[in-house]
Amino acid sequence: MRDKVTIRLFRGNADGGTETDYEVTTFPGMVVLDAIHQIQGTQDSTVACRWNCKAAKCGSCSAEINGRPRLMCKSHVEDFADSNGLIRVHPLKTFPLIKDLVTDVSINYRTAEKIPPLTVSEDIPRPFKMQQIDVERIQEFRKCIECFLCQDVCHVLRDHNRKDGYFGPRFMIKIAALNMHPLDSENRLRQLKEEGGIGYCNITKCCEEVCPEHIHLTDNGIIPLKERVADYYYDPLKILIRKIVGPKKR
Amino acid sequence: MASYSANSREEGRAPLPMENRERDWWLMPLLTVVVLTLFGIYTTFRAFENNYYHYTNNGADYLSPFYSPLLPIAWYLHLPLFGLKMVSPAIYILIFPLAFRLTCYYYRKAYYRSFFWDPPACAVAEPRADARMKYTGERKFPFILQNLHRYAFYAAVVIVIILWKDTVDAFIWTNPDGTHHFGIGVGSIVFLVNIILLSLYTFSCHSWRHFIGGKHNCYSCSCGTRSSYGIWKKVSFLNHNHALWAWVSMLSVWFTDFYVMAVASGMFKDIRIL
Amino acid sequence: MEKYTTYDQDVLVVGAGGSGLRAAISICQAGLSCGIVTKSLLGKAHTVMAEGGAAAALGNMGEPDNWKVHFKDTMKGGRFINNPRIVEIFSKEAPDRVRELEEYGAVFDRTPEGLISQRPFGGHTYRRLNHVGDRTGLELIRTLQDKVVSYKPIVYMEHTLTRLLMDGDRAVGAFGYNRQTGEFVAFRAKAIVFATGGWGRMYKFTSNSWESTGDGAGMAYEAGAELMDMEMVQFHPTGMLWPPGVRGILVTEAVRGDGGILKNNKGERFMFNPEYMPELYKGQYADTEEEGYRWLTDKVNNRRPPELLPRDVVSRAIYKEVLAGRGSEHGGIYLDVSQMGAEYIKRRLPSMWEQFYSLGGIDITKQPMEIYPTIHYTMGGIWTESETCSTSIKGLFAAGESAAGLHGANRLGGNSLTDILVFGKRAGDHAAEFAKNADFGKIDSSQIEEEANTLLAPFTNPGKENPFKLTQELQEAMQEGAMIARTEESLTKALNKVMELQERAKSIHVEGDRVYNPGWHTARDIRFMLKTSEIICRCALERKESRGAQWRLDYTDASEEWGKINLIAQRDGDAVKLIHRPVPAMAPELAAMFEEIK
Ligand SMILES: Cc1cc2nc3c(=O)[nH]c(=O)nc-3n(C[C@H](O)[C@H](O)[C@H](O)COP(=O)(O)OP(=O)(O)OC[C@H]3O[C@@H](n4cnc5c(N)ncnc54)[C@H](O)[C@@H]3O)c2cc1C
Ligand code: SF4
Ligand code: SF4
Ligand code: FES
């Protein structure tokens, strides 16, 4: 392992900035977040970054390492240094920049507010009885640590900047967790199709590739939701049957 | 080291180019383009060739999947399609698997990425994304039709059943006296492998997974949902490798047709094993 | 004078961990306007890191569990200096608070009957920890977050408060800054809830995040509030040890609950050494390794292995093993679950597996982990009244890790996640009640000006102390002097160092501007850390006995007199005033019940 690596860090704000090189001393098991902390402690105490747990549990330390969205606390320095010992660390590029590695991710919190919470009808007996097989599926989505890496990489938000039309992958699986909840009684398909913009997703699966929790966002979340939306809004046979028989109660 | 000024697409974004320097991201899209294009050319050629699709020498019965089922010769010749007089039954057959694969959730990913560059790879900038700000995903025609994937799946199931019958036929050899016997040729094995892979691909379909159990929210709530849970779990297991099945089954179909074409045209000989 | 923005809220909740969010729910439900302030983004507070589960006697596992047993376990774990009334409320209300989470959307692991599944944990007689794999804290905070957001309160993300604003003897607001812009903010509120978490950041090897600098306790102390049991700092027996990049990160107790065993370098399960078995727990744990293994499959007819003794006991045993030269390669102890099989481990402990694999490069299904105690939790905190969670300052309420009284000398695993629910709700309810009957107080602009000057001083200060450097020195001093094993000498040394650092902190200098400047932020945080550290050292010196987390090598036994006393620390000018206060007596019916099930 190298004794030293160079962190090429973006320094600046939305008006402009530079990439600045910092040399850091490595130690076994060092992650990129350690490197940033070392820079803060010994070279420049104004370097801004977010972190909390340093154990890949809180989803604060999202950044782009060598151009790809990752958690800094989970990215080992030795895996990312190129042949010159250089690692590029950039802020998330889909969200407005505040300073250095800190971006304004507040849009995600505003989106979350639009999703109605779990609604369980009064006639369901309490305490709830649910079998493990019924909750397994939604437990996967509930592993989400809200690092917003998937939101960052999703090309609908990143390249096309359609934040006005699409909630983004994180919120697709959030709705999935509610929609697939055995006791939820809210109809969420309309929101998915209209406001949520599930149709914008072209299932190119980058969200799934970057998710640090290894959630199968598309295969287990977005695609099943697309099928549910298709059931209701696109399948001519189902629509016809519904017209004849009347809407099914959920 | 570069200095950047603020000219990103959205107000306030980091003034940095979107680039992924991590790995050879272009490899996968390139491979996809090359293989899919070659397959397209080959299939088109074969579809119009209208020859060497049924090998019956020595009592064999190898019918190319491109031409199965055998359509009655008479009528297709007179059917107009796109204002043309079509010359091959394969056209009418191939549109079904084609539709299945075109609307398949995996292939969508593959061609949106490699042909449309939407996006070419993760965190790689889309070329001229500014100019293409009108991106609508699968909300507008034609891509909104992807929502009907399930119908393509239904058709694909019919095709799979037919191809299973062809595979059985590939193991049944005709004696000169018109009676039949069981036998195995290299071709039979090719057919068997192909149909297994095709079945794996077809029955790992996302729409099928939804249909067979994914649509339920509570599996333990009734007898019916309880049993669909078991099947759903198994389909989910297959579904996990849907992309893999998509690739290998495409290659196997390709090879099966090629094999039939080769032995029928005498390029090389089929070998009897049993 | 410096510019600042003022916000008015009926109730101001400081902290968006479990306790803050639960309090906010109650306040919103009471129909009051609620502001939530947090130093990080919403959903990132410390609570998110909790793993093992939330203890509540639901009795779902076919064992005769009830609130009384939970009460008894908690009192015992706390070595009887917890406030019995607080513990009573806690163990009685915990089940409801957990079930309520399901209503809000939490999805716990299930038993075959479809109820919430519960797992065993150190010091709990029965299986009692309601869990979701090993990410219970995430489930809890996300559930509360979703619930609270549906009421649309105002969440001030990335705002740090540094000063409680007083109107006479009543708290009427708080002052601080917006981390993102560096602008100053003042809040005016009829009631204030402190849910600011703990202060594990003072130690070098810690499972705590940068947030745990004890701001809440620090602000309350500066405003004259009473702090209690500050010497009681919990060391979790199993922190990651190797490689250095991961040192201190927590290995959940669930690993031991699910079959993990502790071994020294001779391969012995040293916890079976009778020397480590405290009088209080004799006869309640397995005597042989066979029984320990049998317990894994048959919990009713066997006793649990001694690896599941309370945390203070296990931490001390590890400390002694290492001291006796039976430690692992890097000076720790081995924790091994590999014998449980890969499939089981990945199902029961998915995030532990991931944590070791991706952070440490170790596959725990094949290899043992190397672990050493890590600082984890602070039992002490702001003194609160048992029914209402009000503090000794009028208008100020406290809940969660920042409050004291529930855990006594040692917290049982899993009790904190229910603590924050039970007392988060109570603090919210009573703060709302208080606010309904109160007006806004008068904000004294001289206090604001004073604090603004304090905050800005490091920019213009001619000194050149580096805040990060000071933090590091403090962490080393506390790690050395006020860790698991304490003596008069070590504590005095740590205290002297802390006092020296307090002096040096006056000449901290920082560069840059106020926009998201970590150096500047640390400059203020360290003052809280230094004060809290001083109080910890002073209380630890004062308590001349060993009890729970406080282990004095020069006073190795628990003393009966000290067992009746809580140490209260209160500000007296620049000095720390220590008060000996009798532990509240147990109500007769509780005491009787205690006798009967003992
Ligand atoms: C790794 C780990 C695992 C754990 N596992 C378990 C477990 O299995 N079971 C269990 O019961 N307990 C566990 N705990 C303990 C438990 O998680 C915590 O004690 C509990 O979550 C504390 O919650 P809280 O609401 O009191 O405070 P926190 O969650 O710490 O929240 C504090 C909040 O206050 C805010 N704040 C602090 N200072 C200021 C300020 N100056 N201005 C504005 N805001 C401020 C912070 O931003 C934060 O939002 C674990 C702890 C850790 C570290
Ligand atoms: S699969 Fe859909 S949601 Fe995921 S990154 Fe691609 S477009 Fe975005
Ligand atoms: S789904 Fe995965 S990538 Fe997206 S926010 Fe959640 S944890 Fe992060
Ligand atoms: S610091 Fe919590 S995920 Fe990296």
PDB file of N, CA and C in Angstrom, chain C residues 90-159:
ATOM      1  N   PHE C  90     -41.231   4.018  32.607  1.00  0.00           N
ATOM      2  CA  PHE C  90     -40.572   3.496  31.411  1.00  0.00           C
ATOM      3  C   PHE C  90     -41.042   2.078  31.094  1.00  0.00           C
ATOM      4  N   SER C  91     -40.940   1.189  32.072  1.00  0.00           N
ATOM      5  CA  SER C  91     -41.242  -0.196  31.726  1.00  0.00           C
ATOM      6  C   SER C  91     -42.740  -0.402  31.487  1.00  0.00           C
ATOM      7  N   LYS C  92     -43.563   0.444  32.101  1.00  0.00           N
ATOM      8  CA  LYS C  92     -45.001   0.306  31.866  1.00  0.00           C
ATOM      9  C   LYS C  92     -45.414   0.832  30.499  1.00  0.00           C
ATOM     10  N   GLU C  93     -44.815   1.925  30.079  1.00  0.00           N
ATOM     11  CA  GLU C  93     -45.282   2.565  28.845  1.00  0.00           C
ATOM     12  C   GLU C  93     -44.575   2.079  27.584  1.00  0.00           C
ATOM     13  N   ALA C  94     -43.441   1.399  27.797  1.00  0.00           N
ATOM     14  CA  ALA C  94     -42.646   0.991  26.634  1.00  0.00           C
ATOM     15  C   ALA C  94     -43.445   0.171  25.606  1.00  0.00           C
ATOM     16  N   PRO C  95     -44.226  -0.847  26.046  1.00  0.00           N
ATOM     17  CA  PRO C  95     -44.928  -1.648  25.033  1.00  0.00           C
ATOM     18  C   PRO C  95     -45.848  -0.817  24.140  1.00  0.00           C
ATOM     19  N   ASP C  96     -46.562   0.115  24.730  1.00  0.00           N
ATOM     20  CA  ASP C  96     -47.467   0.938  23.914  1.00  0.00           C
ATOM     21  C   ASP C  96     -46.705   1.769  22.897  1.00  0.00           C
ATOM     22  N   ARG C  97     -45.580   2.300  23.340  1.00  0.00           N
ATOM     23  CA  ARG C  97     -44.805   3.158  22.431  1.00  0.00           C
ATOM     24  C   ARG C  97     -44.283   2.363  21.238  1.00  0.00           C
ATOM     25  N   VAL C  98     -43.925   1.102  21.494  1.00  0.00           N
ATOM     26  CA  VAL C  98     -43.402   0.291  20.397  1.00  0.00           C
ATOM     27  C   VAL C  98     -44.530  -0.077  19.437  1.00  0.00           C
ATOM     28  N   ARG C  99     -45.683  -0.462  19.996  1.00  0.00           N
ATOM     29  CA  ARG C  99     -46.794  -0.846  19.125  1.00  0.00           C
ATOM     30  C   ARG C  99     -47.266   0.334  18.285  1.00  0.00           C
ATOM     31  N   GLU C 100     -47.218   1.492  18.892  1.00  0.00           N
ATOM     32  CA  GLU C 100     -47.631   2.704  18.194  1.00  0.00           C
ATOM     33  C   GLU C 100     -46.763   2.930  16.942  1.00  0.00           C
ATOM     34  N   LEU C 101     -45.507   2.522  17.034  1.00  0.00           N
ATOM     35  CA  LEU C 101     -44.631   2.698  15.877  1.00  0.00           C
ATOM     36  C   LEU C 101     -45.152   1.946  14.666  1.00  0.00           C
ATOM     37  N   GLU C 102     -45.737   0.786  14.934  1.00  0.00           N
ATOM     38  CA  GLU C 102     -46.286   0.007  13.817  1.00  0.00           C
ATOM     39  C   GLU C 102     -47.383   0.777  13.117  1.00  0.00           C
ATOM     40  N   GLU C 103     -48.150   1.464  13.909  1.00  0.00           N
ATOM     41  CA  GLU C 103     -49.224   2.289  13.365  1.00  0.00           C
ATOM     42  C   GLU C 103     -48.641   3.373  12.453  1.00  0.00           C
ATOM     43  N   TYR C 104     -47.486   3.869  12.870  1.00  0.00           N
ATOM     44  CA  TYR C 104     -46.838   4.930  12.089  1.00  0.00           C
ATOM     45  C   TYR C 104     -46.114   4.388  10.862  1.00  0.00           C
ATOM     46  N   GLY C 105     -46.038   3.068  10.753  1.00  0.00           N
ATOM     47  CA  GLY C 105     -45.422   2.520   9.543  1.00  0.00           C
ATOM     48  C   GLY C 105     -44.189   1.664   9.741  1.00  0.00           C
ATOM     49  N   ALA C 106     -43.737   1.486  10.984  1.00  0.00           N
ATOM     50  CA  ALA C 106     -42.556   0.656  11.197  1.00  0.00           C
ATOM     51  C   ALA C 106     -42.886  -0.795  10.857  1.00  0.00           C
ATOM     52  N   VAL C 107     -41.906  -1.491  10.324  1.00  0.00           N
ATOM     53  CA  VAL C 107     -42.126  -2.879   9.944  1.00  0.00           C
ATOM     54  C   VAL C 107     -41.084  -3.742  10.641  1.00  0.00           C
ATOM     55  N   PHE C 108     -41.454  -4.240  11.830  1.00  0.00           N
ATOM     56  CA  PHE C 108     -40.534  -5.064  12.606  1.00  0.00           C
ATOM     57  C   PHE C 108     -40.500  -6.485  12.056  1.00  0.00           C
ATOM     58  N   ASP C 109     -39.443  -7.200  12.443  1.00  0.00           N
ATOM     59  CA  ASP C 109     -39.407  -8.636  12.123  1.00  0.00           C
ATOM     60  C   ASP C 109     -40.535  -9.324  12.886  1.00  0.00           C
ATOM     61  N   ARG C 110     -41.046 -10.448  12.337  1.00  0.00           N
ATOM     62  CA  ARG C 110     -42.240 -11.072  12.898  1.00  0.00           C
ATOM     63  C   ARG C 110     -41.958 -12.422  13.533  1.00  0.00           C
ATOM     64  N   THR C 111     -42.808 -12.796  14.478  1.00  0.00           N
ATOM     65  CA  THR C 111     -42.814 -14.160  15.001  1.00  0.00           C
ATOM     66  C   THR C 111     -43.739 -14.982  14.099  1.00  0.00           C
ATOM     67  N   PRO C 112     -43.703 -16.302  14.264  1.00  0.00           N
ATOM     68  CA  PRO C 112     -44.616 -17.132  13.459  1.00  0.00           C
ATOM     69  C   PRO C 112     -46.084 -16.771  13.692  1.00  0.00           C
ATOM     70  N   GLU C 113     -46.389 -16.193  14.847  1.00  0.00           N
ATOM     71  CA  GLU C 113     -47.784 -15.804  15.092  1.00  0.00           C
ATOM     72  C   GLU C 113     -48.121 -14.463  14.436  1.00  0.00           C
ATOM     73  N   GLY C 114     -47.131 -13.848  13.813  1.00  0.00           N
ATOM     74  CA  GLY C 114     -47.394 -12.585  13.148  1.00  0.00           C
ATOM     75  C   GLY C 114     -47.184 -11.376  14.043  1.00  0.00           C
ATOM     76  N   LEU C 115     -46.620 -11.613  15.240  1.00  0.00           N
ATOM     77  CA  LEU C 115     -46.359 -10.484  16.140  1.00  0.00           C
ATOM     78  C   LEU C 115     -44.920 -10.006  15.978  1.00  0.00           C
ATOM     79  N   ILE C 116     -44.585  -8.947  16.717  1.00  0.00           N
ATOM     80  CA  ILE C 116     -43.220  -8.429  16.625  1.00  0.00           C
ATOM     81  C   ILE C 116     -42.247  -9.414  17.264  1.00  0.00           C
ATOM     82  N   SER C 117     -41.194  -9.718  16.531  1.00  0.00           N
ATOM     83  CA  SER C 117     -40.211 -10.669  17.037  1.00  0.00           C
ATOM     84  C   SER C 117     -39.254  -9.969  18.010  1.00  0.00           C
ATOM     85  N   GLN C 118     -38.853 -10.699  19.043  1.00  0.00           N
ATOM     86  CA  GLN C 118     -37.991 -10.094  20.071  1.00  0.00           C
ATOM     87  C   GLN C 118     -36.740 -10.935  20.260  1.00  0.00           C
ATOM     88  N   ARG C 119     -35.619 -10.241  20.478  1.00  0.00           N
ATOM     89  CA  ARG C 119     -34.372 -10.987  20.623  1.00  0.00           C
ATOM     90  C   ARG C 119     -33.763 -10.765  22.011  1.00  0.00           C
ATOM     91  N   PRO C 120     -32.923 -11.713  22.442  1.00  0.00           N
ATOM     92  CA  PRO C 120     -32.298 -11.590  23.770  1.00  0.00           C
ATOM     93  C   PRO C 120     -31.172 -10.557  23.738  1.00  0.00           C
ATOM     94  N   PHE C 121     -30.900  -9.950  24.876  1.00  0.00           N
ATOM     95  CA  PHE C 121     -29.844  -8.950  24.975  1.00  0.00           C
ATOM     96  C   PHE C 121     -29.302  -8.975  26.391  1.00  0.00           C
ATOM     97  N   GLY C 122     -28.119  -8.436  26.539  1.00  0.00           N
ATOM     98  CA  GLY C 122     -27.454  -8.460  27.832  1.00  0.00           C
ATOM     99  C   GLY C 122     -28.292  -7.848  28.940  1.00  0.00           C
ATOM    100  N   GLY C 123     -28.406  -8.568  30.069  1.00  0.00           N
ATOM    101  CA  GLY C 123     -29.073  -8.021  31.236  1.00  0.00           C
ATOM    102  C   GLY C 123     -30.584  -8.139  31.212  1.00  0.00           C
ATOM    103  N   HIS C 124     -31.154  -8.529  30.087  1.00  0.00           N
ATOM    104  CA  HIS C 124     -32.602  -8.705  30.027  1.00  0.00           C
ATOM    105  C   HIS C 124     -32.937 -10.175  30.284  1.00  0.00           C
ATOM    106  N   THR C 125     -33.832 -10.416  31.238  1.00  0.00           N
ATOM    107  CA  THR C 125     -34.152 -11.779  31.617  1.00  0.00           C
ATOM    108  C   THR C 125     -34.759 -12.561  30.455  1.00  0.00           C
ATOM    109  N   TYR C 126     -35.628 -11.917  29.723  1.00  0.00           N
ATOM    110  CA  TYR C 126     -36.295 -12.616  28.626  1.00  0.00           C
ATOM    111  C   TYR C 126     -35.969 -11.955  27.294  1.00  0.00           C
ATOM    112  N   ARG C 127     -36.406 -12.619  26.229  1.00  0.00           N
ATOM    113  CA  ARG C 127     -36.235 -12.008  24.909  1.00  0.00           C
ATOM    114  C   ARG C 127     -37.157 -10.797  24.826  1.00  0.00           C
ATOM    115  N   ARG C 128     -36.563  -9.646  24.637  1.00  0.00           N
ATOM    116  CA  ARG C 128     -37.354  -8.433  24.838  1.00  0.00           C
ATOM    117  C   ARG C 128     -37.067  -7.346  23.808  1.00  0.00           C
ATOM    118  N   LEU C 129     -36.047  -7.557  22.964  1.00  0.00           N
ATOM    119  CA  LEU C 129     -35.689  -6.477  22.055  1.00  0.00           C
ATOM    120  C   LEU C 129     -36.423  -6.585  20.730  1.00  0.00           C
ATOM    121  N   ASN C 130     -37.344  -5.658  20.543  1.00  0.00           N
ATOM    122  CA  ASN C 130     -38.081  -5.595  19.293  1.00  0.00           C
ATOM    123  C   ASN C 130     -37.124  -5.066  18.239  1.00  0.00           C
ATOM    124  N   HIS C 131     -37.065  -5.769  17.128  1.00  0.00           N
ATOM    125  CA  HIS C 131     -35.996  -5.407  16.189  1.00  0.00           C
ATOM    126  C   HIS C 131     -36.400  -5.557  14.733  1.00  0.00           C
ATOM    127  N   VAL C 132     -35.590  -4.969  13.902  1.00  0.00           N
ATOM    128  CA  VAL C 132     -35.650  -5.173  12.459  1.00  0.00           C
ATOM    129  C   VAL C 132     -34.229  -5.522  12.064  1.00  0.00           C
ATOM    130  N   GLY C 133     -33.957  -6.793  11.849  1.00  0.00           N
ATOM    131  CA  GLY C 133     -32.585  -7.216  11.556  1.00  0.00           C
ATOM    132  C   GLY C 133     -31.646  -6.551  12.545  1.00  0.00           C
ATOM    133  N   ASP C 134     -30.589  -5.942  12.046  1.00  0.00           N
ATOM    134  CA  ASP C 134     -29.737  -5.176  12.947  1.00  0.00           C
ATOM    135  C   ASP C 134     -29.702  -3.718  12.509  1.00  0.00           C
ATOM    136  N   ARG C 135     -30.872  -3.218  12.142  1.00  0.00           N
ATOM    137  CA  ARG C 135     -30.956  -1.796  11.785  1.00  0.00           C
ATOM    138  C   ARG C 135     -32.203  -1.177  12.415  1.00  0.00           C
ATOM    139  N   THR C 136     -32.422  -1.493  13.672  1.00  0.00           N
ATOM    140  CA  THR C 136     -33.628  -1.023  14.335  1.00  0.00           C
ATOM    141  C   THR C 136     -33.684   0.498  14.431  1.00  0.00           C
ATOM    142  N   GLY C 137     -32.538   1.121  14.686  1.00  0.00           N
ATOM    143  CA  GLY C 137     -32.519   2.571  14.838  1.00  0.00           C
ATOM    144  C   GLY C 137     -32.968   3.269  13.561  1.00  0.00           C
ATOM    145  N   LEU C 138     -32.529   2.738  12.438  1.00  0.00           N
ATOM    146  CA  LEU C 138     -32.918   3.303  11.146  1.00  0.00           C
ATOM    147  C   LEU C 138     -34.432   3.228  10.976  1.00  0.00           C
ATOM    148  N   GLU C 139     -34.975   2.065  11.301  1.00  0.00           N
ATOM    149  CA  GLU C 139     -36.416   1.877  11.170  1.00  0.00           C
ATOM    150  C   GLU C 139     -37.150   2.874  12.062  1.00  0.00           C
ATOM    151  N   LEU C 140     -36.627   3.032  13.262  1.00  0.00           N
ATOM    152  CA  LEU C 140     -37.275   3.891  14.231  1.00  0.00           C
ATOM    153  C   LEU C 140     -37.242   5.353  13.798  1.00  0.00           C
ATOM    154  N   ILE C 141     -36.079   5.803  13.405  1.00  0.00           N
ATOM    155  CA  ILE C 141     -35.977   7.227  13.071  1.00  0.00           C
ATOM    156  C   ILE C 141     -36.730   7.528  11.786  1.00  0.00           C
ATOM    157  N   ARG C 142     -36.691   6.611  10.827  1.00  0.00           N
ATOM    158  CA  ARG C 142     -37.374   6.873   9.571  1.00  0.00           C
ATOM    159  C   ARG C 142     -38.890   6.897   9.794  1.00  0.00           C
ATOM    160  N   THR C 143     -39.361   5.992  10.630  1.00  0.00           N
ATOM    161  CA  THR C 143     -40.788   5.947  10.928  1.00  0.00           C
ATOM    162  C   THR C 143     -41.242   7.249  11.588  1.00  0.00           C
ATOM    163  N   LEU C 144     -40.503   7.676  12.590  1.00  0.00           N
ATOM    164  CA  LEU C 144     -40.875   8.897  13.291  1.00  0.00           C
ATOM    165  C   LEU C 144     -40.762  10.107  12.369  1.00  0.00           C
ATOM    166  N   GLN C 145     -39.730  10.085  11.550  1.00  0.00           N
ATOM    167  CA  GLN C 145     -39.521  11.179  10.602  1.00  0.00           C
ATOM    168  C   GLN C 145     -40.711  11.292   9.649  1.00  0.00           C
ATOM    169  N   ASP C 146     -41.122  10.160   9.090  1.00  0.00           N
ATOM    170  CA  ASP C 146     -42.258  10.185   8.166  1.00  0.00           C
ATOM    171  C   ASP C 146     -43.509  10.687   8.869  1.00  0.00           C
ATOM    172  N   LYS C 147     -43.682  10.221  10.100  1.00  0.00           N
ATOM    173  CA  LYS C 147     -44.880  10.613  10.839  1.00  0.00           C
ATOM    174  C   LYS C 147     -44.856  12.124  11.104  1.00  0.00           C
ATOM    175  N   VAL C 148     -43.744  12.598  11.591  1.00  0.00           N
ATOM    176  CA  VAL C 148     -43.671  13.995  11.976  1.00  0.00           C
ATOM    177  C   VAL C 148     -43.830  14.897  10.753  1.00  0.00           C
ATOM    178  N   VAL C 149     -43.221  14.486   9.653  1.00  0.00           N
ATOM    179  CA  VAL C 149     -43.281  15.296   8.438  1.00  0.00           C
ATOM    180  C   VAL C 149     -44.722  15.453   7.966  1.00  0.00           C
ATOM    181  N   SER C 150     -45.558  14.435   8.237  1.00  0.00           N
ATOM    182  CA  SER C 150     -46.942  14.527   7.788  1.00  0.00           C
ATOM    183  C   SER C 150     -47.703  15.624   8.518  1.00  0.00           C
ATOM    184  N   TYR C 151     -47.176  16.089   9.644  1.00  0.00           N
ATOM    185  CA  TYR C 151     -47.802  17.218  10.348  1.00  0.00           C
ATOM    186  C   TYR C 151     -47.246  18.556   9.876  1.00  0.00           C
ATOM    187  N   LYS C 152     -46.261  18.501   8.998  1.00  0.00           N
ATOM    188  CA  LYS C 152     -45.634  19.705   8.457  1.00  0.00           C
ATOM    189  C   LYS C 152     -45.126  20.697   9.514  1.00  0.00           C
ATOM    190  N   PRO C 153     -44.294  20.228  10.406  1.00  0.00           N
ATOM    191  CA  PRO C 153     -43.662  21.188  11.317  1.00  0.00           C
ATOM    192  C   PRO C 153     -42.529  21.881  10.562  1.00  0.00           C
ATOM    193  N   ILE C 154     -41.899  22.851  11.178  1.00  0.00           N
ATOM    194  CA  ILE C 154     -40.754  23.452  10.506  1.00  0.00           C
ATOM    195  C   ILE C 154     -39.492  22.788  11.026  1.00  0.00           C
ATOM    196  N   VAL C 155     -38.729  22.222  10.110  1.00  0.00           N
ATOM    197  CA  VAL C 155     -37.500  21.557  10.513  1.00  0.00           C
ATOM    198  C   VAL C 155     -36.326  22.442  10.100  1.00  0.00           C
ATOM    199  N   TYR C 156     -35.581  22.866  11.079  1.00  0.00           N
ATOM    200  CA  TYR C 156     -34.403  23.688  10.800  1.00  0.00           C
ATOM    201  C   TYR C 156     -33.211  22.758  10.708  1.00  0.00           C
ATOM    202  N   MET C 157     -32.940  22.289   9.501  1.00  0.00           N
ATOM    203  CA  MET C 157     -31.843  21.357   9.333  1.00  0.00           C
ATOM    204  C   MET C 157     -30.523  22.115   9.320  1.00  0.00           C
ATOM    205  N   GLU C 158     -29.501  21.455   9.812  1.00  0.00           N
ATOM    206  CA  GLU C 158     -28.161  22.023   9.850  1.00  0.00           C
ATOM    207  C   GLU C 158     -28.129  23.394  10.518  1.00  0.00           C
ATOM    208  N   HIS C 159     -28.783  23.457  11.650  1.00  0.00           N
ATOM    209  CA  HIS C 159     -28.693  24.626  12.519  1.00  0.00           C
ATOM    210  C   HIS C 159     -28.099  24.167  13.850  1.00  0.00           C
TER     211      HIS C 159
END
